[in-house]
XYZ file of C-alpha atoms in Angstrom:
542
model
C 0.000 0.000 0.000
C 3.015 2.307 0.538
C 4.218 1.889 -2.789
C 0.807 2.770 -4.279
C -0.029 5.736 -1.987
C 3.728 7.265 -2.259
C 3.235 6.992 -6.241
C -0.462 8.611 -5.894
C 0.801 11.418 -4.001
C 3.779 11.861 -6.781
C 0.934 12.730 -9.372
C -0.949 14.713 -7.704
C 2.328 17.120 -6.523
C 3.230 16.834 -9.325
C 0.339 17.985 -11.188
C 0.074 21.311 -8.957
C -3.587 21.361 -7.984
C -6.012 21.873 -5.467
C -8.089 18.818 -3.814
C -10.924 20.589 -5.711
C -9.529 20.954 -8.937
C -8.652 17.263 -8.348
C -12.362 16.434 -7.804
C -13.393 18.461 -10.938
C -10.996 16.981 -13.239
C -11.210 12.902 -11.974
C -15.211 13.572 -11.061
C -14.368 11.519 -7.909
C -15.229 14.175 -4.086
C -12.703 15.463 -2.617
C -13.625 13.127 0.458
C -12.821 9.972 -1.169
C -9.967 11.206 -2.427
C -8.606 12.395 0.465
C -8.895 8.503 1.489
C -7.213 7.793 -1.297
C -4.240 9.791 -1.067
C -3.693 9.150 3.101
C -4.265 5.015 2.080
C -6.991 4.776 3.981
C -8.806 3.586 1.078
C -7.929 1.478 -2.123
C -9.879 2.557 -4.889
C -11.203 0.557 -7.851
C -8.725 -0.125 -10.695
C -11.063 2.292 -13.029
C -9.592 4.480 -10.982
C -6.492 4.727 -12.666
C -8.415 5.714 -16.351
C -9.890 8.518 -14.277
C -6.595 9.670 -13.390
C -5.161 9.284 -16.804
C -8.158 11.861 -17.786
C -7.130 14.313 -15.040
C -3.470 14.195 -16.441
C -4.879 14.829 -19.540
C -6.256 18.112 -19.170
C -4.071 19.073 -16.924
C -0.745 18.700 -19.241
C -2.382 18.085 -21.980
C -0.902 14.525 -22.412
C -1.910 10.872 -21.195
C 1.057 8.934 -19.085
C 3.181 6.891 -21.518
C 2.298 2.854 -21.557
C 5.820 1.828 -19.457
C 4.082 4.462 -16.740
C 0.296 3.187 -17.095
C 1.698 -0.383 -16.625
C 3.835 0.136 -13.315
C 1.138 2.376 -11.667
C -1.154 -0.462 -12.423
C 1.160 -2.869 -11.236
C 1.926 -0.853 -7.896
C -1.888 -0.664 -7.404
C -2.640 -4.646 -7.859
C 0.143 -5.323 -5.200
C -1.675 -3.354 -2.896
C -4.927 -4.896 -3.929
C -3.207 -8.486 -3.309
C -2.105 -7.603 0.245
C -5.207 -5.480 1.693
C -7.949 -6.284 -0.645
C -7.303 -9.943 -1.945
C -10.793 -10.724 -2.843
C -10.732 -7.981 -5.471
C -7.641 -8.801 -6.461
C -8.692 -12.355 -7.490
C -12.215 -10.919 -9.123
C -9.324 -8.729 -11.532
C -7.020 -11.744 -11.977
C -9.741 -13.813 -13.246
C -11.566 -11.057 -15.213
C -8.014 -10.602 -17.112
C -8.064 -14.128 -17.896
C -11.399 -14.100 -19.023
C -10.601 -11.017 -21.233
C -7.546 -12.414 -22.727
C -9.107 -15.995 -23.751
C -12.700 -13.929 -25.399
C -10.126 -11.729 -27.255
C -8.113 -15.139 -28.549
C -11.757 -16.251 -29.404
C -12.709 -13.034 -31.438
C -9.357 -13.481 -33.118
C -9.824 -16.808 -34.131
C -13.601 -15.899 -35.204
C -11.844 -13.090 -37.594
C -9.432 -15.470 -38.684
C -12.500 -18.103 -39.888
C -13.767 -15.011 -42.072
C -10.935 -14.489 -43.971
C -10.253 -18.435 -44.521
C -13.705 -18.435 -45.478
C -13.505 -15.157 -47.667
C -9.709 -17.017 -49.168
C -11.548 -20.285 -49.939
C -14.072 -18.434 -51.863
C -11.814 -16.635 -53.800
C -9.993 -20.145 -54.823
C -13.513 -21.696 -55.666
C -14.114 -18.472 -57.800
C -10.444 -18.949 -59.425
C -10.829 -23.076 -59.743
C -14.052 -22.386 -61.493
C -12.292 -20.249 -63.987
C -9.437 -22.960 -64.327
C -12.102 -25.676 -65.206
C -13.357 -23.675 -67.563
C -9.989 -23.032 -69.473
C -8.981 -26.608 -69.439
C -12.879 -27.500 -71.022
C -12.125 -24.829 -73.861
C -8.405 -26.885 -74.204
C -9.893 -30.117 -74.164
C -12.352 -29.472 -77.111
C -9.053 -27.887 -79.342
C -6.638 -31.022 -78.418
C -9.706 -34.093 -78.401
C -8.392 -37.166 -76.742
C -5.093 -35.758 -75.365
C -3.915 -38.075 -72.899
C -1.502 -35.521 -71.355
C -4.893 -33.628 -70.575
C -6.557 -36.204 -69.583
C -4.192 -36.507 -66.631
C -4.320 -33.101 -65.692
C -8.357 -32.612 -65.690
C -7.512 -35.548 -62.986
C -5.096 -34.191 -60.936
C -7.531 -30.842 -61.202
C -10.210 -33.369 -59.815
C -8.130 -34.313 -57.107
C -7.446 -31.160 -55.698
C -11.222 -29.761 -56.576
C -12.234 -32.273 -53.826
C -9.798 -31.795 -51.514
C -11.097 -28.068 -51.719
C -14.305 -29.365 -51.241
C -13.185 -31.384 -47.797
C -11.117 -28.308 -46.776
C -14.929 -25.662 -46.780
C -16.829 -28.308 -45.238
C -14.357 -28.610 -42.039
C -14.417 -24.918 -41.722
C -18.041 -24.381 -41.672
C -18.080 -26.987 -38.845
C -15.294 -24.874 -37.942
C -17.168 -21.615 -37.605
C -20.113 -23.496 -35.958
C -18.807 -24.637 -32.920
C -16.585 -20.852 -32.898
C -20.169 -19.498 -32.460
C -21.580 -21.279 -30.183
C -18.554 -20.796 -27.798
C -18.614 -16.987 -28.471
C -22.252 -17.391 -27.101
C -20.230 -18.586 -23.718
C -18.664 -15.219 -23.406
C -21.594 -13.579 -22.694
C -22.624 -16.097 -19.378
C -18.489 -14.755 -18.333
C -19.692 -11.502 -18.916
C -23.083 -11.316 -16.519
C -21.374 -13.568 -13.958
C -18.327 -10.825 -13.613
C -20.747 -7.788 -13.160
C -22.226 -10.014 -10.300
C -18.879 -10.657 -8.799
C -17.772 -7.036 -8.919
C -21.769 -5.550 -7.679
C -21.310 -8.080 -4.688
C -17.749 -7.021 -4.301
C -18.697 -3.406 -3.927
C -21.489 -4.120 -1.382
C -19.198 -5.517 0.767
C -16.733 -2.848 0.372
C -19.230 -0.067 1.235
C -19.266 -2.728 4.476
C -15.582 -2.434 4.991
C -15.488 1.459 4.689
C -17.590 1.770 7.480
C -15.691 -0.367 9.604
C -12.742 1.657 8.837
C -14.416 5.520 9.331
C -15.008 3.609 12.896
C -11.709 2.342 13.495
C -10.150 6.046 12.559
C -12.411 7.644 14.260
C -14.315 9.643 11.348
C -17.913 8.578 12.909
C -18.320 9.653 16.709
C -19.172 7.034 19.066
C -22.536 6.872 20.442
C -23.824 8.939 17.376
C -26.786 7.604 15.204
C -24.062 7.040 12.579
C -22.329 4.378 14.898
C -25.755 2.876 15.793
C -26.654 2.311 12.285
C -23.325 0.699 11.562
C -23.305 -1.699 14.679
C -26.337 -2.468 13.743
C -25.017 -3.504 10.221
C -22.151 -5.892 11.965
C -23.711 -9.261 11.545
C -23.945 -8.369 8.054
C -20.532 -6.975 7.285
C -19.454 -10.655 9.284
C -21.649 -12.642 6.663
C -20.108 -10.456 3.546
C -16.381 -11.198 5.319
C -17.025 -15.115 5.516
C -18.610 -15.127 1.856
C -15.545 -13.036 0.411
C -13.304 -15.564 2.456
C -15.179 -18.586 0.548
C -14.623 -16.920 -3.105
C -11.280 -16.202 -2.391
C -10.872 -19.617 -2.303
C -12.741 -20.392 -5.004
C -11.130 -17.613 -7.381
C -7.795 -18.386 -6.465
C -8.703 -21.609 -7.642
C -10.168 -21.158 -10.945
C -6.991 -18.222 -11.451
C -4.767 -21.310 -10.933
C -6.453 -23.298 -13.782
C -6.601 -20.236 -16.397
C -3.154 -19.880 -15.585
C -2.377 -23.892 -16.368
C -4.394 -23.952 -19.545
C -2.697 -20.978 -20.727
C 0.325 -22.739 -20.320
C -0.362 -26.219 -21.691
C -2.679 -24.733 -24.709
C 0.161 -23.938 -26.669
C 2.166 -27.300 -26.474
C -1.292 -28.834 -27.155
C -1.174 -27.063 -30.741
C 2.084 -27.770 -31.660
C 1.991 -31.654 -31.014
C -1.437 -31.383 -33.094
C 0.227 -29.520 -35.944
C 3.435 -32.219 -35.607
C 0.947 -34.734 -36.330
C 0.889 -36.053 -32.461
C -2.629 -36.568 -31.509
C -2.036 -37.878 -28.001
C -4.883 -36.857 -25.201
C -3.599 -34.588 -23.338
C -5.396 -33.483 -19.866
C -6.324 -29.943 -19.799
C -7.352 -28.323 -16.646
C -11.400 -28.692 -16.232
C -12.829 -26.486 -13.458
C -16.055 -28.944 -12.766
C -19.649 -28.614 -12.977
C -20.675 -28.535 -9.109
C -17.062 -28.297 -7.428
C -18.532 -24.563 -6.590
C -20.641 -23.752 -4.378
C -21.659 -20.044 -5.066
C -23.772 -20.213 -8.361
C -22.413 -17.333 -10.231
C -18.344 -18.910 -9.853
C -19.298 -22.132 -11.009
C -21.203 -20.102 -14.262
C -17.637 -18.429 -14.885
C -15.904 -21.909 -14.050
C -18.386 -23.587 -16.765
C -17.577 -20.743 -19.103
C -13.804 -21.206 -18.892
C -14.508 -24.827 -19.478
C -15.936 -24.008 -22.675
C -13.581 -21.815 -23.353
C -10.346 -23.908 -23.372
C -12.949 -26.787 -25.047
C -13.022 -24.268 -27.860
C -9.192 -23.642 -27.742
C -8.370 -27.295 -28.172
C -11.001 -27.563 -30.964
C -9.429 -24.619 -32.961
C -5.677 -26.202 -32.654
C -7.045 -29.710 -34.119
C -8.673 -27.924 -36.872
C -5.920 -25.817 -37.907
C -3.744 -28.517 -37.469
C -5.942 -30.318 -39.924
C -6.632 -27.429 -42.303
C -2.592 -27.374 -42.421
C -2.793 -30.751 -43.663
C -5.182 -30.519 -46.129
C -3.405 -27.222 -47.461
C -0.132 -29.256 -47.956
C -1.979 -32.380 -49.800
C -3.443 -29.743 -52.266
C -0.015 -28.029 -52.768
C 1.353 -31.322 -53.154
C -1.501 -32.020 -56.194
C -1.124 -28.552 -57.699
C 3.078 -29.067 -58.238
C 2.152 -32.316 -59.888
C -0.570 -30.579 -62.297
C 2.032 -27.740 -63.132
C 4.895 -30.707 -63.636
C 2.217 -32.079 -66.382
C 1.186 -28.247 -67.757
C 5.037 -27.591 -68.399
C 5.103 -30.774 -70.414
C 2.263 -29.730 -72.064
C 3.479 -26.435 -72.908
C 7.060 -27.720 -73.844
C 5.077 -30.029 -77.106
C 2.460 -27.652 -78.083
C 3.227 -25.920 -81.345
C -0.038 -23.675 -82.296
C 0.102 -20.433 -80.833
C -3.472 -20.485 -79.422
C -3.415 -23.645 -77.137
C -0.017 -22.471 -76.109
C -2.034 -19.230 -75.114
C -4.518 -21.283 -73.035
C -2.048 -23.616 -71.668
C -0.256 -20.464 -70.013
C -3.412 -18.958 -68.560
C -4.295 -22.791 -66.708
C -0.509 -22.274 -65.621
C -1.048 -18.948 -64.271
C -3.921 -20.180 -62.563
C -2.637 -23.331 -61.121
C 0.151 -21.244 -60.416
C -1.700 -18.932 -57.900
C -3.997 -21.214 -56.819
C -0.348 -22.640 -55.288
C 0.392 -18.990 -54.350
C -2.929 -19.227 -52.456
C -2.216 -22.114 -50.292
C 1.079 -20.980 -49.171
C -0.607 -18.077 -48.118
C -2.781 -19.839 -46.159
C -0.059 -21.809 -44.465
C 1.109 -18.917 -43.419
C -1.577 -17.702 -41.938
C -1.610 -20.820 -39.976
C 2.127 -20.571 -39.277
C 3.404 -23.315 -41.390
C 6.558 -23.147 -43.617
C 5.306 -22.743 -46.917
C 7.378 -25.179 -48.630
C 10.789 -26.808 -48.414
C 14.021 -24.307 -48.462
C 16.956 -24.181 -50.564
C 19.942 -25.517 -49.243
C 22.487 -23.189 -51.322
C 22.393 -19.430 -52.213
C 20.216 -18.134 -55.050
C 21.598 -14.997 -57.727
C 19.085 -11.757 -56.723
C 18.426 -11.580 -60.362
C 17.275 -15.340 -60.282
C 14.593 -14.498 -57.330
C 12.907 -11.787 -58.685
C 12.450 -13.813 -62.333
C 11.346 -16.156 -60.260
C 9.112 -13.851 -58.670
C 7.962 -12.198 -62.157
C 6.987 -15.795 -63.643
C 4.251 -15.731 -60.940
C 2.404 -13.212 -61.993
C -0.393 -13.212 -64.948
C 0.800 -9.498 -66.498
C 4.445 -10.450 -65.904
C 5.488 -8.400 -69.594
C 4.493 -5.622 -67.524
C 8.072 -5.738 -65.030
C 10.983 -4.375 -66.050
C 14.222 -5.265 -63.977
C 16.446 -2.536 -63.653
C 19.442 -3.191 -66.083
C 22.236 -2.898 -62.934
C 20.822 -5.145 -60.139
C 23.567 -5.332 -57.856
C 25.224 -8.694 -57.939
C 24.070 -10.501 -54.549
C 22.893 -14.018 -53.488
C 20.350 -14.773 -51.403
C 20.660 -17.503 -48.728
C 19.010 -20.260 -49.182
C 16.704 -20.473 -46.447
C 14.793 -16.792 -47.351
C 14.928 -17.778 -51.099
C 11.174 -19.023 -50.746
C 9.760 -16.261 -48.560
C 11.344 -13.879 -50.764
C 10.010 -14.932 -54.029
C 6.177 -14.952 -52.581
C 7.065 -11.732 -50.985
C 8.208 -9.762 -54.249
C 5.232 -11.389 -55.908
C 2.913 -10.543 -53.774
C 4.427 -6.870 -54.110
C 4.448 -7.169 -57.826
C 0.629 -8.422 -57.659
C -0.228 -5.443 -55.971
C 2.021 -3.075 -58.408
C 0.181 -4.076 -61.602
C -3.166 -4.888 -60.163
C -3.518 -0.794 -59.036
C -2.039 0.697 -61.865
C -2.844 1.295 -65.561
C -2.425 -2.062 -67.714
C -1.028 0.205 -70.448
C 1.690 1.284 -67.449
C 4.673 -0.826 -66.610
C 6.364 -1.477 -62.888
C 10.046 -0.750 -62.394
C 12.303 -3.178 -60.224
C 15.500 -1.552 -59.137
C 17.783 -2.634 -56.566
C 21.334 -1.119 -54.388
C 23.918 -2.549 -51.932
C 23.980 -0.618 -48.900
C 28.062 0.608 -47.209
C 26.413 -1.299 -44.312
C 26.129 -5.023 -46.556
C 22.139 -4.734 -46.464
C 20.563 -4.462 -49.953
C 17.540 -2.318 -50.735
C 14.982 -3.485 -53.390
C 12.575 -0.617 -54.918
C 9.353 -1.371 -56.648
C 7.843 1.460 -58.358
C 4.310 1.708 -60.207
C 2.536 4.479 -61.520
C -1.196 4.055 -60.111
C -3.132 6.181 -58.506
C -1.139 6.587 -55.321
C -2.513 5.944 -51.728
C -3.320 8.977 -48.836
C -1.400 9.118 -46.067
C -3.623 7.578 -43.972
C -3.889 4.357 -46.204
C -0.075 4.417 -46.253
C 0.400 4.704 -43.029
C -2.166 1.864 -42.068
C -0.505 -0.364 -44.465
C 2.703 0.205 -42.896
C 1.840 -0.755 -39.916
C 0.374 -3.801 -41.043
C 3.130 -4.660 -42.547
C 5.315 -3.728 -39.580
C 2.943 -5.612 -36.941
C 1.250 -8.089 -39.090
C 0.292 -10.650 -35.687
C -3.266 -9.523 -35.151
C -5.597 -11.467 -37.713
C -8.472 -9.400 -38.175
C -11.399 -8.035 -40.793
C -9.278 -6.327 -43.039
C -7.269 -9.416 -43.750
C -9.527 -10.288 -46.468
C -8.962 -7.216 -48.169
C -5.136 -7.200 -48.114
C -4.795 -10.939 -47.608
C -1.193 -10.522 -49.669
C 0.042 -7.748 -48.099
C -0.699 -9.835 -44.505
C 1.502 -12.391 -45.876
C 4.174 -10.271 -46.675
C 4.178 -9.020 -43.472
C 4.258 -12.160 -42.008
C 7.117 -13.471 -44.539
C 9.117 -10.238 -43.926
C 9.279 -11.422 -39.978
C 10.580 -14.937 -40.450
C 13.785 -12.899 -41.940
C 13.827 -9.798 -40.242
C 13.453 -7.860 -43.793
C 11.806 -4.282 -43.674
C 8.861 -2.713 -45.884
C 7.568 0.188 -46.493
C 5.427 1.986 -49.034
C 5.930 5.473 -49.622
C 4.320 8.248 -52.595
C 6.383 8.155 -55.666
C 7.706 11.050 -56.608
C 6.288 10.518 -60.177
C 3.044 9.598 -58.938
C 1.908 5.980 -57.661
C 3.263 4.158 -54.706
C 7.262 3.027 -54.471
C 7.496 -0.213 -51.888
C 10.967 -0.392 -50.123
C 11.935 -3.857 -49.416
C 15.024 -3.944 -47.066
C 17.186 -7.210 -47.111
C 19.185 -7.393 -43.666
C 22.750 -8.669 -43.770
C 21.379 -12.351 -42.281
C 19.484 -12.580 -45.698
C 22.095 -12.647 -48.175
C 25.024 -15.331 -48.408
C 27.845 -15.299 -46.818
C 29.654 -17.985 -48.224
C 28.507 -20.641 -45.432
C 25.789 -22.343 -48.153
C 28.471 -22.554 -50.906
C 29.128 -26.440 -51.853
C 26.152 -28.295 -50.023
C 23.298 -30.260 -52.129
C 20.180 -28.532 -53.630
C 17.648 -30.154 -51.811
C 14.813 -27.975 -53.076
C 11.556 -29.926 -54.515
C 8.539 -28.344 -56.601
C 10.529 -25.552 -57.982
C 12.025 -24.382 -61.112
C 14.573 -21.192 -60.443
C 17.212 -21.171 -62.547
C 20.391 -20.412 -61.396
C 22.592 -20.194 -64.670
């Protein structure tokens, strides 16, 4: 409490005001204030927020985050030692928080998958519709007769992939709907909590002698003693019982995460997870928060097994789609007439992204993507490699004096999907007629910056500056995933590496992105020698 009080009475010297000014600019009386500041009373932890508001008309700024988090650090210790049945109602309402904002985040997550997997039906459709219009040119090709089946194969393992995610989103909502029974049985917790608080005060204003004894005021609150004794013994029970159920949110919060990684290794070993117990509570409105955390971790385990197994499925199709574009290339290596060589190229394209698609999706589930390179790849090799991915790819021009740099072999994947991605973006919002420059520099400092430069119609600041943050901080899944879906991945690609982006206005109009490779990117010599053990790619390296 000494800690708290001493840091209390720091803020308010230093602020400079009156006890009245105090009360006008927190909107707490100067009474209970007054408690506050000689510890004779621990406020609520809203408390703080209302002293973050007084700062902030009084000095016209709000304490910095490091600050906000040790005053509210200073003020739970106290809150453990004098008040610990409040501090275990905030414990447990923290855990509760965190696991219904995991929840919301995986809900947001579902929509973009879902939003992703109708894009690919949208861009499958379109591929079965190109391979129809080849199969009626060519007849009884038995080339295309294979590939229509390896397209068959991975139309159904599309097909398998929706229906576990609508199952998926199903049981999401109906432990979202679980949140709201935490919800009403915390503002329970905290109206009984401040009942017997008003209890305690009392008792204290007669222990420090703020109510006269003998006066009416002392008969009233004698008179309330074998009540404040009943609200003592039942905040002594659900101390128990909360430092129970903090000990289990604690333990599944722990284990949860080891649980998803043996699922994604393939491991599907039971493992116990903490349960709190229908019934193990007496006090009705715990054991609804108990069953609700119950529900809650139920849902957590549910989510790992299914992205575990959406993983899977995502690496079977990618698996299918190399195949078909091993059999395309054939195809396209023997055809002679200019047309079906056309039409062969646009089912490459779209097999081609429709690969692009599920390594985006792995990545969204945290997955590698696909199997590294095991020795360093020429820049100028990557982004070819990078320009054969895209459908308008006679619309990049490489700069003519690319600096002469390898890439190690273990960011050569990333970095190809990255730049394409990029690239995607480039000629996608600007004029078809227009073309997108690729230029490139060594750094004094060994790093190597990569510019990308198209001539759209540019972005506001505000869209720029959202972007880059995205793209800096690209953890939180949310909404506007499905709107940038590549420029997610990018981000998330960028942080396996440590490489920095950024998009800034072009000074000839459009949008320039900056694509910094750090030192730990590029070879160094230590690849040179070892075996190519890359599968399912074609970058040349001559």
């Amino acid at each position: 409490m000494t800690a708290w009080v001493t840091r209390l009475r720091e803020f308010y010297t230093h602020l400079g005001m009156t006890l009245g000014e105090f009360e006008r600019l927190a909107g707490i009386d100067a009474t209970t204030l007054s408690r506050y500041l000689s510890g004779r009373r621990l406020p609520e932890i809203s408390f703080i927020s209302k002293l973050d508001d007084a700062i902030l008309a009084r000095t016209h700024s709000r304490m910095g985050a490091e600050v906000r988090a040790s005053v509210r650090e200073l003020y739970l210790a106290a809150c453990r030692t004098y008040e610990p049945q409040r501090y275990q109602v905030y414990m447990l309402v923290d855990a509760v928080a965190a696991a219904q904002e995991r929840a919301e985040r995986a809900e947001e997550a579902v929509w973009e998958l879902r939003a992703e997997l109708q894009a690919e039906q949208q861009r499958r459709r379109e591929l079965e519709m190109s391979l129809h219009q080849l199969e009626v040119r060519v007849g009884s090709d038995r080339d295309l007769e294979v590939v229509r089946q390896a397209m068959a194969q991975v139309v159904a393992e599309r097909d398998r992939l929706e229906v576990q995610w609508k199952q998926h989103s199903a049981e999401l909502v109906a432990a979202l709907q679980q949140q709201h029974v935490v919800v009403h049985a915390h503002d329970q917790l905290v109206s009984e909590l401040r009942a017997a608080e008003q209890l305690l005060d009392e008792h204290l204003e007669i222990q420090w002698g703020t109510t006269t004894p003998g006066s009416a005021d002392r008969r009233v609150s004698l008179s309330k003693a074998p009540r404040r004794r009943w609200g003592l013994r039942l905040n002594r029970s659900r101390r128990t019982a909360l430092e129970q159920l903090r000990m289990e949110a604690e333990r599944a919060a722990s284990e949860l995460p080891t649980l998803a990684s043996r699922f994604a290794t393939g491991d599907t070993t039971p493992l116990a997870l903490p349960s709190s117990a229908r019934g193990v509570h007496a006090d009705i409105e715990i054991s609804r928060v108990a069953d609700a955390m119950d529900n809650v971790v139920r849902a957590a385990v549910r989510l790992a097994v299914e992205q575990a197994m959406f993983a899977n499925l995502s690496r079977r199709s990618q698996g299918l789609i190399r195949r078909q574009l091993t059999l395309i290339s054939g195809l396209e290596s023997r055809e002679n007439d200019p047309e079906r060589l056309n039409s062969l190229f646009q089912i490459d394209y779209l097999a081609g992204r429709m690969r692009r698609n599920g390594e985006n999706l792995l990545a969204l589930a945290g997955e590698e993507p696909a199997p590294v390179w095991s020795r360093p790849i020429p820049l100028t090799d990557v982004l070819r490699a990078a320009v054969t991915e895209l459908e308008h790819y006679k619309r990049i021009e490489l700069g003519a004096s690319l600096p002469i740099a390898e890439i190690a072999g273990r960011a050569v994947n990333d970095l190809v999907y990255l730049l394409a991605e990029l690239l995607e973006n480039a000629t996608s919002f600007s004029a078809p007629d227009t073309t997108v420059q690729v230029t490139g520099h060594a750094l004094p400092d060994g790093r190597l910056l990569i510019e990308i430069h198209d001539a759209g119609i540019g972005l506001s600041p505000e869209e720029l500056a959202a972007i880059n943050e995205r793209l800096a901080s690209p953890l939180t899944v949310d909404i506007s995933v499905s709107r940038r879906m590549g420029l997610f991945v990018v981000g998330r690609l960028s942080q396996r590496h440590g490489i920095r982006i950024q998009l800034r206005p072009s000074d000839s109009g459009g949008t320039t992105a900056l694509v910094m490779l750090p030192v730990g990117a590029l070879h160094n010599g230590s690849e040179a020698g070892e075996t190519d053990t890359q599968t399912g790619s074609g970058y040349s390296t001559a």
